[in-house]
């Protein structure tokens, strides 16, 4: 009953479950819990945790999240960092040595600490941050002292202070030239052209996924990602335009066509839906004039010259 004596009772054992006990919803292991029943979860776990006949650990899993200064790993190191004497201002007054779980503000260096409670990890992060700030402040004071010794405003007293004057570089550094030309990187980003007018080998000649505009020749390509498909479609369309332009210039000879004639000649040739010399391929789902009134032949024979031959002419030819 030593563990039960270390936890004083609450207001009334009839109204509140005495400590120690597990909170309902706790999914961890409780010894002998599956062999007991007939009481609430809190009262049953309280009896099990305070039973002297049970083989229990002297350290409870569910305990207060408050961490005492100097407790845990690095206790001696914790006392070296003056967390309790942090400069109080409107910026850092929320970063106390013991942060409460649920705080959603920024904690410096907290991403480097895990596998502990929130209070322990945040305290370790604040110790690391405060230690780094003290080191930076010490280096700044050292640089100011060196500058003061060089300007004969201060006199070195110890051996370490005299060694600070024997550094390789003297601050402030002496400029090599007075007028320094601005640096222009050869790899600086340049505004890219529209994929429609970009060159054939331009790596940006494609559209990203989600582009809802028209991409010429893209409807005939499939089986690849959208950037790859649009790149192939734009390259094919550019080759068709250059080929049509070369043919138009060869036919025109030395005469330069007008802008209207050139735009008409550069347009790609429209596909023929109903060829006059062939039949349509099977499983074509478009409209075919007079096809529903025909039967007795193959699909290709019935759709041969669908626009130029009437239904009676097809039946007579059959």
Short mmCIF file of C-alpha atoms in Angstrom, two decimals, residues 31-270:
data_model
loop_
_atom_site.label_atom_id
_atom_site.label_comp_id
_atom_site.label_asym_id
_atom_site.label_seq_id
_atom_site.Cartn_x
_atom_site.Cartn_y
_atom_site.Cartn_z
CA UNK A 31 -1.84 -6.19 -15.48
CA UNK A 32 -4.65 -8.67 -14.70
CA UNK A 33 -7.27 -6.36 -16.21
CA UNK A 34 -8.72 -8.98 -18.57
CA UNK A 35 -9.39 -11.30 -15.61
CA UNK A 36 -11.41 -8.75 -13.62
CA UNK A 37 -14.82 -7.22 -14.14
CA UNK A 38 -17.95 -5.79 -12.52
CA UNK A 39 -16.64 -2.25 -11.99
CA UNK A 40 -15.84 0.84 -14.00
CA UNK A 41 -12.55 1.10 -15.81
CA UNK A 42 -11.20 3.75 -13.45
CA UNK A 43 -12.07 1.92 -10.22
CA UNK A 44 -10.88 -1.43 -11.52
CA UNK A 45 -7.50 -0.07 -12.67
CA UNK A 46 -7.16 1.80 -9.37
CA UNK A 47 -7.58 -1.44 -7.41
CA UNK A 48 -5.11 -3.25 -9.65
CA UNK A 49 -2.48 -0.53 -9.39
CA UNK A 50 -2.73 -0.34 -5.60
CA UNK A 51 -2.91 -4.08 -4.92
CA UNK A 52 0.25 -5.12 -3.00
CA UNK A 53 -0.05 -8.72 -4.27
CA UNK A 54 0.39 -7.57 -7.91
CA UNK A 55 3.83 -7.50 -9.55
CA UNK A 56 3.86 -3.84 -10.53
CA UNK A 57 6.49 -1.35 -11.52
CA UNK A 58 7.23 1.52 -9.20
CA UNK A 59 7.05 3.99 -12.13
CA UNK A 60 3.62 4.84 -13.55
CA UNK A 61 3.16 5.27 -17.27
CA UNK A 62 0.46 7.93 -17.00
CA UNK A 63 1.85 10.81 -15.00
CA UNK A 64 1.95 14.59 -15.04
CA UNK A 65 3.64 16.15 -18.06
CA UNK A 66 5.38 18.81 -16.00
CA UNK A 67 9.14 18.34 -16.01
CA UNK A 68 11.23 19.56 -13.13
CA UNK A 69 14.31 21.62 -14.02
CA UNK A 70 17.32 19.37 -14.30
CA UNK A 71 15.28 16.16 -14.57
CA UNK A 72 15.76 13.56 -17.27
CA UNK A 73 18.72 13.26 -19.56
CA UNK A 74 21.40 15.88 -19.25
CA UNK A 75 20.35 17.14 -15.82
CA UNK A 76 23.74 18.69 -15.14
CA UNK A 77 23.73 20.23 -18.58
CA UNK A 78 20.29 21.69 -18.03
CA UNK A 79 21.46 23.80 -15.13
CA UNK A 80 24.19 25.31 -17.29
CA UNK A 81 21.66 26.86 -19.65
CA UNK A 82 19.81 29.79 -18.02
CA UNK A 83 16.35 29.04 -19.37
CA UNK A 84 14.67 30.58 -16.35
CA UNK A 85 16.53 33.86 -16.88
CA UNK A 86 15.50 34.37 -20.48
CA UNK A 87 14.99 37.94 -21.57
CA UNK A 88 11.30 38.69 -21.14
CA UNK A 89 9.86 40.67 -24.03
CA UNK A 90 6.76 40.72 -26.11
CA UNK A 91 8.42 38.32 -28.59
CA UNK A 92 9.64 35.41 -26.46
CA UNK A 93 7.61 35.57 -23.27
CA UNK A 94 5.56 32.56 -24.44
CA UNK A 95 8.63 30.30 -24.63
CA UNK A 96 8.75 29.23 -21.00
CA UNK A 97 10.87 26.32 -19.69
CA UNK A 98 7.73 24.12 -19.40
CA UNK A 99 5.40 24.46 -22.36
CA UNK A 100 1.92 23.01 -22.03
CA UNK A 101 0.93 20.32 -24.58
CA UNK A 102 -1.38 21.84 -27.19
CA UNK A 103 0.67 24.98 -27.77
CA UNK A 104 0.61 25.59 -31.53
CA UNK A 105 3.19 28.35 -31.70
CA UNK A 106 6.69 28.05 -33.11
CA UNK A 107 9.35 26.44 -30.93
CA UNK A 108 12.91 26.87 -32.29
CA UNK A 109 14.68 23.59 -33.19
CA UNK A 110 11.71 21.50 -32.08
CA UNK A 111 11.87 19.52 -35.32
CA UNK A 112 15.11 17.90 -34.15
CA UNK A 113 13.65 16.37 -30.98
CA UNK A 114 11.08 13.57 -30.76
CA UNK A 115 10.26 10.29 -28.92
CA UNK A 116 9.58 12.24 -25.74
CA UNK A 117 6.68 14.13 -24.23
CA UNK A 118 5.90 17.55 -25.62
CA UNK A 119 7.25 19.30 -22.53
CA UNK A 120 10.53 17.37 -22.58
CA UNK A 121 11.13 17.79 -26.32
CA UNK A 122 10.27 21.49 -26.27
CA UNK A 123 12.53 22.06 -23.26
CA UNK A 124 15.44 20.28 -24.99
CA UNK A 125 14.83 22.35 -28.14
CA UNK A 126 14.82 25.58 -26.14
CA UNK A 127 18.05 24.55 -24.40
CA UNK A 128 19.71 23.92 -27.76
CA UNK A 129 18.44 27.24 -29.13
CA UNK A 130 19.54 29.18 -26.04
CA UNK A 131 22.97 27.53 -26.15
CA UNK A 132 23.37 28.55 -29.79
CA UNK A 133 22.33 32.11 -28.99
CA UNK A 134 24.90 32.29 -26.20
CA UNK A 135 27.63 31.02 -28.52
CA UNK A 136 26.76 33.62 -31.15
CA UNK A 137 26.74 36.36 -28.54
CA UNK A 138 30.13 35.18 -27.25
CA UNK A 139 31.61 35.23 -30.77
CA UNK A 140 30.25 38.74 -31.36
CA UNK A 141 31.77 39.97 -28.12
CA UNK A 142 35.08 38.35 -29.12
CA UNK A 143 35.06 40.11 -32.51
CA UNK A 144 34.25 43.45 -30.87
CA UNK A 145 37.11 42.93 -28.39
CA UNK A 146 39.57 42.11 -31.20
CA UNK A 147 38.52 45.25 -33.06
CA UNK A 148 38.99 47.28 -29.90
CA UNK A 149 42.50 45.85 -29.37
CA UNK A 150 43.51 46.68 -32.95
CA UNK A 151 42.29 50.23 -32.57
CA UNK A 152 44.20 50.44 -29.24
CA UNK A 153 41.02 50.99 -27.29
CA UNK A 154 41.67 47.88 -25.24
CA UNK A 155 44.81 46.08 -24.06
CA UNK A 156 45.22 42.27 -24.13
CA UNK A 157 45.75 40.87 -20.66
CA UNK A 158 45.94 37.10 -21.07
CA UNK A 159 47.66 34.75 -23.49
CA UNK A 160 44.37 33.85 -25.16
CA UNK A 161 43.62 37.52 -25.83
CA UNK A 162 47.05 38.00 -27.39
CA UNK A 163 46.50 35.00 -29.67
CA UNK A 164 43.36 36.64 -31.01
CA UNK A 165 45.52 39.30 -32.71
CA UNK A 166 47.49 36.68 -34.66
CA UNK A 167 44.64 35.79 -37.00
CA UNK A 168 45.20 35.40 -40.74
CA UNK A 169 42.54 37.82 -41.92
CA UNK A 170 42.15 41.31 -40.55
CA UNK A 171 38.69 42.80 -40.33
CA UNK A 172 37.31 44.78 -41.96
CA UNK A 173 38.61 43.27 -45.19
CA UNK A 174 40.31 45.63 -47.63
CA UNK A 175 38.35 45.95 -50.90
CA UNK A 176 40.22 44.97 -54.07
CA UNK A 177 38.53 47.58 -56.23
CA UNK A 178 36.41 50.59 -55.54
CA UNK A 179 33.73 50.09 -58.21
CA UNK A 180 32.60 46.48 -58.21
CA UNK A 181 30.62 45.51 -61.36
CA UNK A 182 27.32 43.77 -60.73
CA UNK A 183 27.35 40.01 -61.08
CA UNK A 184 25.10 38.47 -63.70
CA UNK A 185 24.69 34.73 -63.44
CA UNK A 186 24.72 32.85 -66.75
CA UNK A 187 22.12 30.49 -65.33
CA UNK A 188 19.68 33.15 -64.19
CA UNK A 189 16.03 32.28 -64.88
CA UNK A 190 14.65 33.75 -68.06
CA UNK A 191 10.99 34.30 -68.91
CA UNK A 192 9.88 31.30 -70.93
CA UNK A 193 7.91 31.63 -74.15
CA UNK A 194 4.48 30.19 -74.68
CA UNK A 195 4.60 26.44 -75.45
CA UNK A 196 2.74 27.18 -78.69
CA UNK A 197 5.63 29.31 -80.06
CA UNK A 198 8.58 27.66 -78.28
CA UNK A 199 11.29 25.92 -80.27
CA UNK A 200 11.12 22.22 -81.00
CA UNK A 201 13.92 21.31 -78.57
CA UNK A 202 12.77 23.68 -75.83
CA UNK A 203 12.40 21.66 -72.59
CA UNK A 204 9.43 23.87 -71.61
CA UNK A 205 7.42 23.04 -74.73
CA UNK A 206 4.55 21.32 -72.90
CA UNK A 207 1.52 22.09 -70.76
CA UNK A 208 1.17 21.05 -67.15
CA UNK A 209 -1.62 18.77 -66.01
CA UNK A 210 -4.86 20.66 -65.52
CA UNK A 211 -4.46 22.95 -68.56
CA UNK A 212 -7.93 23.32 -70.10
CA UNK A 213 -6.98 25.13 -73.31
CA UNK A 214 -6.82 23.63 -76.79
CA UNK A 215 -3.71 21.64 -77.71
CA UNK A 216 -3.49 20.83 -81.45
CA UNK A 217 -3.14 17.13 -82.30
CA UNK A 218 -3.40 16.12 -78.63
CA UNK A 219 -6.66 14.22 -79.12
CA UNK A 220 -4.91 11.67 -81.34
CA UNK A 221 -2.24 10.81 -78.75
CA UNK A 222 -2.75 8.78 -75.60
CA UNK A 223 -0.96 6.33 -73.31
CA UNK A 224 1.40 8.90 -71.75
CA UNK A 225 1.30 11.60 -69.12
CA UNK A 226 -0.21 14.96 -70.01
CA UNK A 227 3.11 16.87 -70.29
CA UNK A 228 4.58 14.18 -72.58
CA UNK A 229 1.40 14.03 -74.67
CA UNK A 230 1.20 17.80 -75.14
CA UNK A 231 4.89 17.99 -76.03
CA UNK A 232 4.50 15.35 -78.75
CA UNK A 233 1.33 17.01 -80.02
CA UNK A 234 2.92 20.47 -80.26
CA UNK A 235 6.00 19.06 -81.99
CA UNK A 236 3.85 17.21 -84.54
CA UNK A 237 1.74 20.30 -85.15
CA UNK A 238 4.86 22.42 -85.67
CA UNK A 239 6.24 19.90 -88.17
CA UNK A 240 2.93 19.92 -90.06
CA UNK A 241 2.96 23.71 -90.26
CA UNK A 242 6.57 23.85 -91.45
CA UNK A 243 5.88 21.16 -94.04
CA UNK A 244 2.78 22.96 -95.30
CA UNK A 245 4.73 26.22 -95.44
CA UNK A 246 7.55 24.65 -97.47
CA UNK A 247 5.04 23.14 -99.92
CA UNK A 248 3.23 26.46 -100.28
CA UNK A 249 6.48 28.32 -100.96
CA UNK A 250 7.53 25.73 -103.54
CA UNK A 251 4.21 25.99 -105.40
CA UNK A 252 4.17 29.75 -105.32
CA UNK A 253 7.68 30.06 -106.70
CA UNK A 254 9.26 33.43 -106.15
CA UNK A 255 5.93 35.18 -105.63
CA UNK A 256 5.22 35.99 -102.02
CA UNK A 257 1.65 35.08 -101.09
CA UNK A 258 -0.55 37.44 -99.17
CA UNK A 259 -1.17 37.06 -95.46
CA UNK A 260 -4.69 35.72 -96.04
CA UNK A 261 -3.59 33.17 -98.63
CA UNK A 262 -0.64 32.10 -96.46
CA UNK A 263 -2.88 31.54 -93.44
CA UNK A 264 -5.27 29.47 -95.52
CA UNK A 265 -2.49 27.31 -97.00
CA UNK A 266 -0.86 26.75 -93.62
CA UNK A 267 -4.01 25.20 -92.16
CA UNK A 268 -3.77 21.41 -91.84
CA UNK A 269 -5.93 19.36 -94.14
CA UNK A 270 -9.20 18.32 -92.52
#
